[in-house]
Coordinates of C-alpha atoms in Angstrom, one line a residue:
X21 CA -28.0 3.1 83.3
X22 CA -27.1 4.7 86.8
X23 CA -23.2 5.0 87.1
X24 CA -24.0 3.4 90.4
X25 CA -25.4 0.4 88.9
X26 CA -22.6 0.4 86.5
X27 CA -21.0 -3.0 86.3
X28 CA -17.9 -3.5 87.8
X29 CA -14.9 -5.5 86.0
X30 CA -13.0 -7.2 88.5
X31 CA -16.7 -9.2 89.0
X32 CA -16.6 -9.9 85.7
X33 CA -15.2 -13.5 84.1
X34 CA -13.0 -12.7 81.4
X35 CA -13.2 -15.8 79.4
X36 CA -10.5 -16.3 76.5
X37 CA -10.8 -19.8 75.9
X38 CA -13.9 -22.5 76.8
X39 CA -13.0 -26.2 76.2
X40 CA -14.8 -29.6 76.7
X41 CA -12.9 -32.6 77.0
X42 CA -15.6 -35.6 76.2
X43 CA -15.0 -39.6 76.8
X44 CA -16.9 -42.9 75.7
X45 CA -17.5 -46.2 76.8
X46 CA -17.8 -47.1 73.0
X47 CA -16.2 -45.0 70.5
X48 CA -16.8 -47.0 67.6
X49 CA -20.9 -46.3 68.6
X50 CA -20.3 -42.5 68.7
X51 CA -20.5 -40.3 66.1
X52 CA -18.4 -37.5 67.0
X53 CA -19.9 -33.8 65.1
X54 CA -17.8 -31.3 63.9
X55 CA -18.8 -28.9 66.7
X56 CA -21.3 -28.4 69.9
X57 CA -23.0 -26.1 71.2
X58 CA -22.4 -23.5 73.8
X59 CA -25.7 -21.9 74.8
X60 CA -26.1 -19.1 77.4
X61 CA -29.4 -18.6 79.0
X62 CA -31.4 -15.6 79.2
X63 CA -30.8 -13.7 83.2
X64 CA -33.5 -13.2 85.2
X65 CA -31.3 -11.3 87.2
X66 CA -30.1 -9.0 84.0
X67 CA -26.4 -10.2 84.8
X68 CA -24.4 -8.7 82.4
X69 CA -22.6 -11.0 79.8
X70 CA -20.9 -10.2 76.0
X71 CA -19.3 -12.2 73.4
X72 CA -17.0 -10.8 71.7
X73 CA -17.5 -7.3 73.0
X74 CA -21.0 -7.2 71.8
X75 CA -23.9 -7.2 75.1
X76 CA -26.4 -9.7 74.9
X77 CA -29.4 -8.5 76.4
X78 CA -30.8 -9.8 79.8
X79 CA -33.7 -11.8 78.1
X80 CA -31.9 -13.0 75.3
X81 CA -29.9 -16.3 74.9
X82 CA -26.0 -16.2 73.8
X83 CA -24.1 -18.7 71.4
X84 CA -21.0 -19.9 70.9
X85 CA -19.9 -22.8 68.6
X86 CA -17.3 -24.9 70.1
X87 CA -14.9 -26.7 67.5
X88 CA -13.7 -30.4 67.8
X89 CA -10.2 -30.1 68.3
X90 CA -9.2 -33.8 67.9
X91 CA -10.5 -35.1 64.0
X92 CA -13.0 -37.7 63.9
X93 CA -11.1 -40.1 62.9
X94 CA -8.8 -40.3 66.4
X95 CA -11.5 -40.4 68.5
X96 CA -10.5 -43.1 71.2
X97 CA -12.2 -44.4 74.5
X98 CA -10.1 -41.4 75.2
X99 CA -12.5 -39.0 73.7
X100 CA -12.6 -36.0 72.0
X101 CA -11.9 -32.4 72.5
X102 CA -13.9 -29.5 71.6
X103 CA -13.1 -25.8 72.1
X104 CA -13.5 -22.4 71.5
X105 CA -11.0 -19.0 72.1
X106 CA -14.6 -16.4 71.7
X107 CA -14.2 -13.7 74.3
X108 CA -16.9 -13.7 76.8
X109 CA -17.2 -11.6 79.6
X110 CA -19.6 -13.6 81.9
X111 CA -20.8 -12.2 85.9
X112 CA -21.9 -14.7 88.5
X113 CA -25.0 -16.3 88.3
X114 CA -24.9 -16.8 84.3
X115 CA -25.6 -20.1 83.4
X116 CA -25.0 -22.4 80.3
X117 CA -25.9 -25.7 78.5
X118 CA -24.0 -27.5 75.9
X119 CA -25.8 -29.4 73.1
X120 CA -24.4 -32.1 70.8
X121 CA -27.0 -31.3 68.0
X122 CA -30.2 -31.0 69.9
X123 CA -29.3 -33.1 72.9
X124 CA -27.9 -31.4 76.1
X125 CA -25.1 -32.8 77.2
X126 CA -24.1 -30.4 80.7
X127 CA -25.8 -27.9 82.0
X128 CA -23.5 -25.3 84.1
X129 CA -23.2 -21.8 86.1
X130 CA -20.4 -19.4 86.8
X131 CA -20.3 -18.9 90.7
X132 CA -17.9 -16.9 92.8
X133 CA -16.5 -17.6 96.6
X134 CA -15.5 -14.4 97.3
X135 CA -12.2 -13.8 95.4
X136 CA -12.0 -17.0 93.1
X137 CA -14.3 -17.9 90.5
X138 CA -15.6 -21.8 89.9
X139 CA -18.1 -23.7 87.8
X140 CA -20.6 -25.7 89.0
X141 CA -21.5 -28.7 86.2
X142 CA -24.0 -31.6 85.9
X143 CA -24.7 -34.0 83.6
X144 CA -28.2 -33.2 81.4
X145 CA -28.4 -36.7 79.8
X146 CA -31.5 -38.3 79.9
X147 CA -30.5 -41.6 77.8
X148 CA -26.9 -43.6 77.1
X149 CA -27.3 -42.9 73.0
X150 CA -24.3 -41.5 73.0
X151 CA -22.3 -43.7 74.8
X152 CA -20.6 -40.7 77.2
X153 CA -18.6 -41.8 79.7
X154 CA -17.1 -38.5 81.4
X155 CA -16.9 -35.3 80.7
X156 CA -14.2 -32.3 81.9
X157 CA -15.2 -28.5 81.1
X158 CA -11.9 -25.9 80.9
X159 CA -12.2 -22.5 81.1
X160 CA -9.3 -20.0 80.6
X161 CA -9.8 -16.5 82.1
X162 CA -7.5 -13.7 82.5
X163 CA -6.0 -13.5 86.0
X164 CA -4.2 -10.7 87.7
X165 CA -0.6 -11.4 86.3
X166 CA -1.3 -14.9 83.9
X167 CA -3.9 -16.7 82.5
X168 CA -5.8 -19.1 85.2
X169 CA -7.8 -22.4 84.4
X170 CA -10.8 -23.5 86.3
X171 CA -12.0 -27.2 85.4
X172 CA -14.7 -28.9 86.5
X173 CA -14.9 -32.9 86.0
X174 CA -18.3 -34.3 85.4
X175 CA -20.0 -37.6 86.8
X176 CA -22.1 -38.4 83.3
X177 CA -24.6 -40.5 85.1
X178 CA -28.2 -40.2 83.8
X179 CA -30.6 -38.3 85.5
X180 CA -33.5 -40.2 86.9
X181 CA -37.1 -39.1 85.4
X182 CA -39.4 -38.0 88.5
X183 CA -42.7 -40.0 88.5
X184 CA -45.7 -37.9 89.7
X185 CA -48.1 -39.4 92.6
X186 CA -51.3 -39.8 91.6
X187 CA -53.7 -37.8 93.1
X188 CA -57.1 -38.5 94.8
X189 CA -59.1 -37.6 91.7
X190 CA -56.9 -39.4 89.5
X191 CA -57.6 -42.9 91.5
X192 CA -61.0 -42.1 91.9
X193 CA -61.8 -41.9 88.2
X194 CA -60.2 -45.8 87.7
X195 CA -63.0 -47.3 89.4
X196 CA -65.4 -49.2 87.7
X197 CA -68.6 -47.7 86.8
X198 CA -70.8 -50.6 88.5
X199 CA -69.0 -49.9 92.1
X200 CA -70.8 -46.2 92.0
X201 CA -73.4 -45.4 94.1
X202 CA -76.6 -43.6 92.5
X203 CA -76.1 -39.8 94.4
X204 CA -72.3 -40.5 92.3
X205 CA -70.4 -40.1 95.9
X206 CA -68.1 -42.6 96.8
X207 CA -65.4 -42.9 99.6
X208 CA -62.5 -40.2 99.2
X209 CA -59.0 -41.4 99.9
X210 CA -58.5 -37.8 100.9
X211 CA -56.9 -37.4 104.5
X212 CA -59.9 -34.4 105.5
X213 CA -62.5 -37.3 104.6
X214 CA -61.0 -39.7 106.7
X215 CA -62.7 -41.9 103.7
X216 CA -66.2 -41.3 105.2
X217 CA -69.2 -42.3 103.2
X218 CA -72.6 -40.9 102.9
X219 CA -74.8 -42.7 104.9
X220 CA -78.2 -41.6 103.2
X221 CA -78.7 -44.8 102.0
X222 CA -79.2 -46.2 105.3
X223 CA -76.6 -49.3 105.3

């Protein structure tokens, strides 16, 4: 690589500890796991991230198993806690998900406003299985002179499934077969038709 391209480290996220503090509307619903998931996407942009001082390449994922902190056994409306101390060295732009088994729970990215960094969150739930009621993310980086926390709460509300319009085509073909006319035109609900028939018929 260039040494003008190099990477610079002050634009670099020096993680030293990830955390996720989970609650639930019913605990004695949830099964709480022994760990989650920390997955880091694959950058389109080739940020640069590593774990643990090794470099994940640009079109590879990155994992990180995050512990439950709090044993199963305590887990209260209060929730749970689930954490890991991996270093990562993460640059803006790199995003992540979290998975309880194979279900995403947030999806996130590291973003910067000009000296200080943040983390943007949402909630990737698309059902209430899991009885989630909020959700907190913790990350501690190294700062200038001490260790800094960013958090990020998260609003666990479900995200609403987008229903596709139906096109012209597709409304055409529900029309029963007796209501076609014999050259197999019939009026277009298209806005360039202006629903114009054909007139060879002579009605």
């Amino acid at each position: 690589m260039c040494k003008g391209f190099q990477p610079n480290e002050k634009d670099r996220l020096k993680i030293k500890g990830f955390y996720l503090h989970l609650s639930f509307s019913s605990p004695t619903e949830t099964v709480s796991p022994d760990s989650l998931t920390l997955h880091y996407l694959p950058r389109i942009s080739e940020s640069p991230l590593e774990i643990n001082e090794s470099k994940i390449r640009s079109n590879s994922p990155g994992f990180v198993t995050l512990h439950r902190v709090v044993s199963a056994e305590k887990v209260t409306t209060k929730g749970v806690i689930y954490g890991s101390r991996d270093r990562v060295k993460a640059s803006e732009g790199v995003k992540f998900e979290i998975f309880m088994a194979d279900v995403k729970l947030i999806k996130g990215i590291f973003m910067k406003d000009l000296e200080n960094w943040r983390i943007d969150c949402k909630c990737a739930l698309e059902n209430d299985d899991l009885k989630v009621k909020g959700a907190e993310v913790c990350v501690a980086v190294e700062g200038r002179t001490a260790a800094e926390v960013i958090t990020e709460k998260v609003e666990m509300t479900l995200r609403k499934r987008r229903t596709r319009r139906r096109s012209c085509f597709q409304k055409l073909e529900e029309i029963p077969e007796q209501r076609e006319v014999e050259n197999d035109e019939s009026t277009c609900c298209c806005s360039e038709c202006e629903g114009e028939e054909d007139d060879s018929n002579g009605s």
